[in-house]
Amino acid sequence: MRNDGVNSERRRFLTTTASVVGGAGAVAATVPFVSTLTPSAKAKAIGAPVEVDIGDLAVGERKIVKWRGKPVWILRRDDAAVDDLVSLDEVVKDPASDSEQQPSYARNEYRSQRPEYLIVLGICTHLGCSPVYARKGEGEAHNLGADWQGGFFCPCHGSRFDLAGRVYKGMPAPSNLVVPPHQYLSDSRVLIGDDSGLAQS
């Protein structure tokens, strides 16, 4: 009888000890796997908003920055370029920006918050190539024709976009260039990737 009591207590002790050690081992083995699900500081930085100084951007110039590993183009348009956009409504696929390629505050004839600036992802919506910026008057140099009003063309498959990032009819690209979320912090600074400071409509 005494041996049975000792064996029973010993069995209980060993079972408890094995359970505790096994549980601790399971927790220790789980920690590395769970930590891999947490984004690294580098990954967080890649997705973070990017603040850009546009105070030095001259009319007709384009600035390229990276956000989430993608090129973002910031183009400063002159009044003539903005006025020309209306004349192209008949030759672009989505003149009123009805497709979901931009936030609601950029769903207008300029596809921007401020007519002077165009902010788009510099990636063709066909197969992801990076289009080339060709100013008005540079059409013949790029085989775009003498009547080229300025805009972007994709060297991979020939898609053309106007200075609002709207794709021309008959092109391989199915939709306009994407406008990323953004907000102006001042007249000379814009934040790409965050529009939380704007009232959404």
PDB file of C-alpha atoms in Angstrom:
ATOM      1  CA  MET A   1       0.000   0.000   0.000  1.00  0.00           C
ATOM      2  CA  ARG A   2       2.761   2.414   0.897  1.00  0.00           C
ATOM      3  CA  ASN A   3       4.495   1.675  -2.380  1.00  0.00           C
ATOM      4  CA  ASP A   4       1.273   2.355  -4.261  1.00  0.00           C
ATOM      5  CA  GLY A   5       0.969   5.794  -2.571  1.00  0.00           C
ATOM      6  CA  VAL A   6       4.592   6.653  -3.298  1.00  0.00           C
ATOM      7  CA  ASN A   7       4.258   5.468  -6.900  1.00  0.00           C
ATOM      8  CA  SER A   8       1.034   7.451  -7.319  1.00  0.00           C
ATOM      9  CA  GLU A   9       2.619  10.647  -5.960  1.00  0.00           C
ATOM     10  CA  ARG A  10       5.705  10.074  -8.032  1.00  0.00           C
ATOM     11  CA  ARG A  11       3.601   9.500 -11.142  1.00  0.00           C
ATOM     12  CA  ARG A  12       1.650  12.689 -10.462  1.00  0.00           C
ATOM     13  CA  PHE A  13       4.887  14.648  -9.915  1.00  0.00           C
ATOM     14  CA  LEU A  14       6.448  13.328 -13.111  1.00  0.00           C
ATOM     15  CA  THR A  15       3.257  13.989 -15.102  1.00  0.00           C
ATOM     16  CA  THR A  16       3.029  17.547 -13.794  1.00  0.00           C
ATOM     17  CA  THR A  17       6.728  18.188 -14.426  1.00  0.00           C
ATOM     18  CA  ALA A  18       6.515  16.788 -17.958  1.00  0.00           C
ATOM     19  CA  SER A  19       3.417  18.924 -18.660  1.00  0.00           C
ATOM     20  CA  VAL A  20       5.111  22.094 -17.421  1.00  0.00           C
ATOM     21  CA  VAL A  21       8.334  21.422 -19.330  1.00  0.00           C
ATOM     22  CA  GLY A  22       6.381  20.452 -22.469  1.00  0.00           C
ATOM     23  CA  GLY A  23       4.203  23.573 -22.228  1.00  0.00           C
ATOM     24  CA  ALA A  24       7.259  25.796 -21.799  1.00  0.00           C
ATOM     25  CA  GLY A  25       8.865  24.113 -24.804  1.00  0.00           C
ATOM     26  CA  ALA A  26       5.750  24.642 -26.903  1.00  0.00           C
ATOM     27  CA  VAL A  27       5.663  28.340 -25.970  1.00  0.00           C
ATOM     28  CA  ALA A  28       9.393  28.703 -26.696  1.00  0.00           C
ATOM     29  CA  ALA A  29       8.930  27.036 -30.088  1.00  0.00           C
ATOM     30  CA  THR A  30       5.936  29.248 -30.945  1.00  0.00           C
ATOM     31  CA  VAL A  31       7.622  32.603 -30.202  1.00  0.00           C
ATOM     32  CA  PRO A  32       9.878  32.609 -33.307  1.00  0.00           C
ATOM     33  CA  PHE A  33       6.929  31.757 -35.570  1.00  0.00           C
ATOM     34  CA  VAL A  34       4.703  34.464 -34.117  1.00  0.00           C
ATOM     35  CA  SER A  35       7.508  37.031 -34.344  1.00  0.00           C
ATOM     36  CA  THR A  36       7.797  36.383 -38.091  1.00  0.00           C
ATOM     37  CA  LEU A  37       4.201  37.569 -38.497  1.00  0.00           C
ATOM     38  CA  THR A  38       5.072  40.989 -37.092  1.00  0.00           C
ATOM     39  CA  PRO A  39       6.369  43.363 -39.807  1.00  0.00           C
ATOM     40  CA  SER A  40       9.996  44.371 -39.432  1.00  0.00           C
ATOM     41  CA  ALA A  41      11.004  48.006 -39.019  1.00  0.00           C
ATOM     42  CA  LYS A  42      12.190  47.965 -42.637  1.00  0.00           C
ATOM     43  CA  ALA A  43       8.833  46.627 -43.855  1.00  0.00           C
ATOM     44  CA  LYS A  44       6.996  49.263 -41.837  1.00  0.00           C
ATOM     45  CA  ALA A  45       9.214  51.980 -43.310  1.00  0.00           C
ATOM     46  CA  ILE A  46       8.527  50.780 -46.861  1.00  0.00           C
ATOM     47  CA  GLY A  47       4.774  51.172 -46.361  1.00  0.00           C
ATOM     48  CA  ALA A  48       5.043  54.427 -44.444  1.00  0.00           C
ATOM     49  CA  PRO A  49       3.845  57.719 -45.957  1.00  0.00           C
ATOM     50  CA  VAL A  50       6.472  59.805 -47.743  1.00  0.00           C
ATOM     51  CA  GLU A  51       6.716  63.571 -47.275  1.00  0.00           C
ATOM     52  CA  VAL A  52       7.918  65.386 -50.396  1.00  0.00           C
ATOM     53  CA  ASP A  53       9.118  68.945 -50.924  1.00  0.00           C
ATOM     54  CA  ILE A  54       7.573  70.266 -54.159  1.00  0.00           C
ATOM     55  CA  GLY A  55       8.615  73.885 -53.636  1.00  0.00           C
ATOM     56  CA  ASP A  56      11.507  73.519 -56.091  1.00  0.00           C
ATOM     57  CA  LEU A  57       9.443  71.829 -58.826  1.00  0.00           C
ATOM     58  CA  ALA A  58       9.396  74.031 -61.943  1.00  0.00           C
ATOM     59  CA  VAL A  59       6.457  74.116 -64.364  1.00  0.00           C
ATOM     60  CA  GLY A  60       6.669  71.154 -66.724  1.00  0.00           C
ATOM     61  CA  GLU A  61       9.021  69.243 -64.449  1.00  0.00           C
ATOM     62  CA  ARG A  62       8.375  65.883 -62.846  1.00  0.00           C
ATOM     63  CA  LYS A  63       9.698  64.622 -59.528  1.00  0.00           C
ATOM     64  CA  ILE A  64       9.898  60.885 -58.830  1.00  0.00           C
ATOM     65  CA  VAL A  65       9.757  59.453 -55.310  1.00  0.00           C
ATOM     66  CA  LYS A  66       9.222  55.927 -53.999  1.00  0.00           C
ATOM     67  CA  TRP A  67       6.300  54.817 -51.880  1.00  0.00           C
ATOM     68  CA  ARG A  68       5.735  51.144 -51.007  1.00  0.00           C
ATOM     69  CA  GLY A  69       8.484  50.282 -53.458  1.00  0.00           C
ATOM     70  CA  LYS A  70       6.637  51.916 -56.365  1.00  0.00           C
ATOM     71  CA  PRO A  71       7.542  55.093 -58.266  1.00  0.00           C
ATOM     72  CA  VAL A  72       5.252  58.039 -57.634  1.00  0.00           C
ATOM     73  CA  TRP A  73       5.312  60.863 -60.156  1.00  0.00           C
ATOM     74  CA  ILE A  74       4.611  64.434 -59.140  1.00  0.00           C
ATOM     75  CA  LEU A  75       4.170  66.607 -62.230  1.00  0.00           C
ATOM     76  CA  ARG A  76       3.699  70.362 -62.172  1.00  0.00           C
ATOM     77  CA  ARG A  77       1.439  71.399 -65.056  1.00  0.00           C
ATOM     78  CA  ASP A  78       1.081  74.870 -66.503  1.00  0.00           C
ATOM     79  CA  ASP A  79      -2.290  76.536 -67.194  1.00  0.00           C
ATOM     80  CA  ALA A  80      -2.165  75.651 -70.897  1.00  0.00           C
ATOM     81  CA  ALA A  81      -1.649  71.945 -70.124  1.00  0.00           C
ATOM     82  CA  VAL A  82      -4.568  71.984 -67.690  1.00  0.00           C
ATOM     83  CA  ASP A  83      -6.789  73.760 -70.246  1.00  0.00           C
ATOM     84  CA  ASP A  84      -5.827  71.201 -72.937  1.00  0.00           C
ATOM     85  CA  LEU A  85      -7.175  68.314 -70.856  1.00  0.00           C
ATOM     86  CA  VAL A  86     -10.795  69.120 -71.716  1.00  0.00           C
ATOM     87  CA  SER A  87     -10.004  68.931 -75.440  1.00  0.00           C
ATOM     88  CA  LEU A  88      -8.851  65.323 -74.977  1.00  0.00           C
ATOM     89  CA  ASP A  89     -12.085  64.035 -73.407  1.00  0.00           C
ATOM     90  CA  GLU A  90     -13.189  62.490 -76.714  1.00  0.00           C
ATOM     91  CA  VAL A  91     -10.001  60.483 -77.222  1.00  0.00           C
ATOM     92  CA  VAL A  92      -9.470  58.988 -73.739  1.00  0.00           C
ATOM     93  CA  LYS A  93     -11.211  55.859 -72.388  1.00  0.00           C
ATOM     94  CA  ASP A  94     -12.352  57.231 -69.046  1.00  0.00           C
ATOM     95  CA  PRO A  95     -12.536  61.043 -69.318  1.00  0.00           C
ATOM     96  CA  ALA A  96     -14.594  61.514 -66.127  1.00  0.00           C
ATOM     97  CA  SER A  97     -12.466  59.093 -64.082  1.00  0.00           C
ATOM     98  CA  ASP A  98     -15.417  56.817 -63.349  1.00  0.00           C
ATOM     99  CA  SER A  99     -13.214  53.790 -62.631  1.00  0.00           C
ATOM    100  CA  GLU A 100     -11.746  53.326 -59.152  1.00  0.00           C
ATOM    101  CA  GLN A 101      -8.219  54.451 -60.033  1.00  0.00           C
ATOM    102  CA  GLN A 102      -8.162  57.447 -57.705  1.00  0.00           C
ATOM    103  CA  PRO A 103      -9.519  58.673 -54.365  1.00  0.00           C
ATOM    104  CA  SER A 104     -12.808  60.599 -54.492  1.00  0.00           C
ATOM    105  CA  TYR A 105     -11.032  63.950 -54.111  1.00  0.00           C
ATOM    106  CA  ALA A 106      -9.144  63.302 -57.374  1.00  0.00           C
ATOM    107  CA  ARG A 107     -12.197  62.291 -59.392  1.00  0.00           C
ATOM    108  CA  ASN A 108     -12.364  65.421 -61.503  1.00  0.00           C
ATOM    109  CA  GLU A 109     -11.181  66.686 -64.867  1.00  0.00           C
ATOM    110  CA  TYR A 110      -7.632  67.178 -63.538  1.00  0.00           C
ATOM    111  CA  ARG A 111      -7.506  63.927 -61.502  1.00  0.00           C
ATOM    112  CA  SER A 112      -5.952  65.895 -58.668  1.00  0.00           C
ATOM    113  CA  GLN A 113      -6.679  68.053 -55.634  1.00  0.00           C
ATOM    114  CA  ARG A 114      -4.876  71.001 -57.177  1.00  0.00           C
ATOM    115  CA  PRO A 115      -5.045  71.448 -60.963  1.00  0.00           C
ATOM    116  CA  GLU A 116      -1.400  72.486 -61.067  1.00  0.00           C
ATOM    117  CA  TYR A 117      -0.118  69.129 -59.746  1.00  0.00           C
ATOM    118  CA  LEU A 118      -0.631  65.581 -60.974  1.00  0.00           C
ATOM    119  CA  ILE A 119       0.334  62.792 -58.559  1.00  0.00           C
ATOM    120  CA  VAL A 120       0.188  59.245 -59.963  1.00  0.00           C
ATOM    121  CA  LEU A 121       1.909  55.896 -59.670  1.00  0.00           C
ATOM    122  CA  GLY A 122       4.392  55.665 -62.522  1.00  0.00           C
ATOM    123  CA  ILE A 123       3.269  52.162 -63.480  1.00  0.00           C
ATOM    124  CA  CYS A 124       1.343  51.267 -66.630  1.00  0.00           C
ATOM    125  CA  THR A 125      -1.969  49.605 -65.811  1.00  0.00           C
ATOM    126  CA  HIS A 126      -1.414  47.060 -68.582  1.00  0.00           C
ATOM    127  CA  LEU A 127       1.520  44.913 -67.441  1.00  0.00           C
ATOM    128  CA  GLY A 128       3.345  47.125 -64.958  1.00  0.00           C
ATOM    129  CA  CYS A 129       6.011  48.753 -67.141  1.00  0.00           C
ATOM    130  CA  SER A 130       7.117  52.300 -66.376  1.00  0.00           C
ATOM    131  CA  PRO A 131       5.903  54.824 -69.001  1.00  0.00           C
ATOM    132  CA  VAL A 132       8.069  57.639 -70.367  1.00  0.00           C
ATOM    133  CA  TYR A 133       7.212  61.304 -69.849  1.00  0.00           C
ATOM    134  CA  ALA A 134       7.062  63.247 -73.126  1.00  0.00           C
ATOM    135  CA  ARG A 135       6.296  66.968 -73.050  1.00  0.00           C
ATOM    136  CA  LYS A 136       4.198  68.807 -75.579  1.00  0.00           C
ATOM    137  CA  GLY A 137       6.248  69.262 -78.737  1.00  0.00           C
ATOM    138  CA  GLU A 138       8.270  66.079 -78.114  1.00  0.00           C
ATOM    139  CA  GLY A 139       5.773  63.835 -79.883  1.00  0.00           C
ATOM    140  CA  GLU A 140       7.703  63.406 -83.114  1.00  0.00           C
ATOM    141  CA  ALA A 141      10.889  62.556 -81.250  1.00  0.00           C
ATOM    142  CA  HIS A 142       9.041  59.640 -79.618  1.00  0.00           C
ATOM    143  CA  ASN A 143       6.971  58.670 -82.700  1.00  0.00           C
ATOM    144  CA  LEU A 144       3.805  60.002 -81.057  1.00  0.00           C
ATOM    145  CA  GLY A 145       2.888  62.479 -83.788  1.00  0.00           C
ATOM    146  CA  ALA A 146       3.178  66.230 -84.192  1.00  0.00           C
ATOM    147  CA  ASP A 147      -0.159  66.834 -82.434  1.00  0.00           C
ATOM    148  CA  TRP A 148       1.010  65.234 -79.171  1.00  0.00           C
ATOM    149  CA  GLN A 149      -0.287  67.364 -76.273  1.00  0.00           C
ATOM    150  CA  GLY A 150       2.124  65.965 -73.739  1.00  0.00           C
ATOM    151  CA  GLY A 151       1.749  63.017 -71.406  1.00  0.00           C
ATOM    152  CA  PHE A 152       3.152  59.540 -70.963  1.00  0.00           C
ATOM    153  CA  PHE A 153       3.672  56.537 -73.223  1.00  0.00           C
ATOM    154  CA  CYS A 154       4.623  52.985 -72.345  1.00  0.00           C
ATOM    155  CA  PRO A 155       7.573  51.701 -74.381  1.00  0.00           C
ATOM    156  CA  CYS A 156       6.629  48.070 -73.658  1.00  0.00           C
ATOM    157  CA  HIS A 157       3.286  47.858 -75.480  1.00  0.00           C
ATOM    158  CA  GLY A 158       2.558  51.395 -76.667  1.00  0.00           C
ATOM    159  CA  SER A 159      -0.112  52.600 -74.220  1.00  0.00           C
ATOM    160  CA  ARG A 160      -0.483  56.382 -74.100  1.00  0.00           C
ATOM    161  CA  PHE A 161      -1.718  58.592 -71.269  1.00  0.00           C
ATOM    162  CA  ASP A 162      -2.480  62.307 -71.196  1.00  0.00           C
ATOM    163  CA  LEU A 163      -1.204  64.796 -68.616  1.00  0.00           C
ATOM    164  CA  ALA A 164      -3.973  63.723 -66.233  1.00  0.00           C
ATOM    165  CA  GLY A 165      -2.853  60.092 -66.457  1.00  0.00           C
ATOM    166  CA  ARG A 166      -5.939  59.145 -68.508  1.00  0.00           C
ATOM    167  CA  VAL A 167      -5.368  56.343 -71.006  1.00  0.00           C
ATOM    168  CA  TYR A 168      -6.186  56.932 -74.677  1.00  0.00           C
ATOM    169  CA  LYS A 169      -8.789  54.815 -76.435  1.00  0.00           C
ATOM    170  CA  GLY A 170      -7.543  51.766 -78.331  1.00  0.00           C
ATOM    171  CA  MET A 171      -4.559  51.220 -76.035  1.00  0.00           C
ATOM    172  CA  PRO A 172      -3.603  47.940 -74.278  1.00  0.00           C
ATOM    173  CA  ALA A 173      -3.790  49.583 -70.829  1.00  0.00           C
ATOM    174  CA  PRO A 174      -7.290  48.960 -69.439  1.00  0.00           C
ATOM    175  CA  SER A 175      -7.477  51.968 -67.130  1.00  0.00           C
ATOM    176  CA  ASN A 176      -6.020  55.315 -66.119  1.00  0.00           C
ATOM    177  CA  LEU A 177      -2.840  55.598 -64.059  1.00  0.00           C
ATOM    178  CA  VAL A 178      -3.485  55.141 -60.341  1.00  0.00           C
ATOM    179  CA  VAL A 179      -3.625  58.204 -58.077  1.00  0.00           C
ATOM    180  CA  PRO A 180      -2.275  57.267 -54.623  1.00  0.00           C
ATOM    181  CA  PRO A 181      -3.765  58.673 -51.416  1.00  0.00           C
ATOM    182  CA  HIS A 182      -2.110  61.980 -50.564  1.00  0.00           C
ATOM    183  CA  GLN A 183      -2.626  65.317 -48.864  1.00  0.00           C
ATOM    184  CA  TYR A 184      -0.962  68.704 -49.013  1.00  0.00           C
ATOM    185  CA  LEU A 185       0.710  69.739 -45.764  1.00  0.00           C
ATOM    186  CA  SER A 186       1.493  73.210 -47.114  1.00  0.00           C
ATOM    187  CA  ASP A 187       1.925  74.969 -50.457  1.00  0.00           C
ATOM    188  CA  SER A 188       5.318  73.324 -50.839  1.00  0.00           C
ATOM    189  CA  ARG A 189       4.944  69.945 -49.098  1.00  0.00           C
ATOM    190  CA  VAL A 190       2.807  66.914 -49.909  1.00  0.00           C
ATOM    191  CA  LEU A 191       2.391  63.654 -48.015  1.00  0.00           C
ATOM    192  CA  ILE A 192       2.118  60.571 -50.240  1.00  0.00           C
ATOM    193  CA  GLY A 193       0.340  57.533 -48.825  1.00  0.00           C
ATOM    194  CA  ASP A 194      -1.818  59.227 -46.210  1.00  0.00           C
ATOM    195  CA  ASP A 195      -4.964  61.269 -46.724  1.00  0.00           C
ATOM    196  CA  SER A 196      -6.362  60.927 -43.210  1.00  0.00           C
ATOM    197  CA  GLY A 197      -6.267  64.701 -42.763  1.00  0.00           C
ATOM    198  CA  LEU A 198      -8.795  65.203 -45.574  1.00  0.00           C
ATOM    199  CA  ALA A 199     -12.559  65.129 -45.259  1.00  0.00           C
ATOM    200  CA  GLN A 200     -13.650  62.192 -47.420  1.00  0.00           C
ATOM    201  CA  SER A 201     -16.761  62.611 -49.541  1.00  0.00           C
TER     202      SER A 201
END
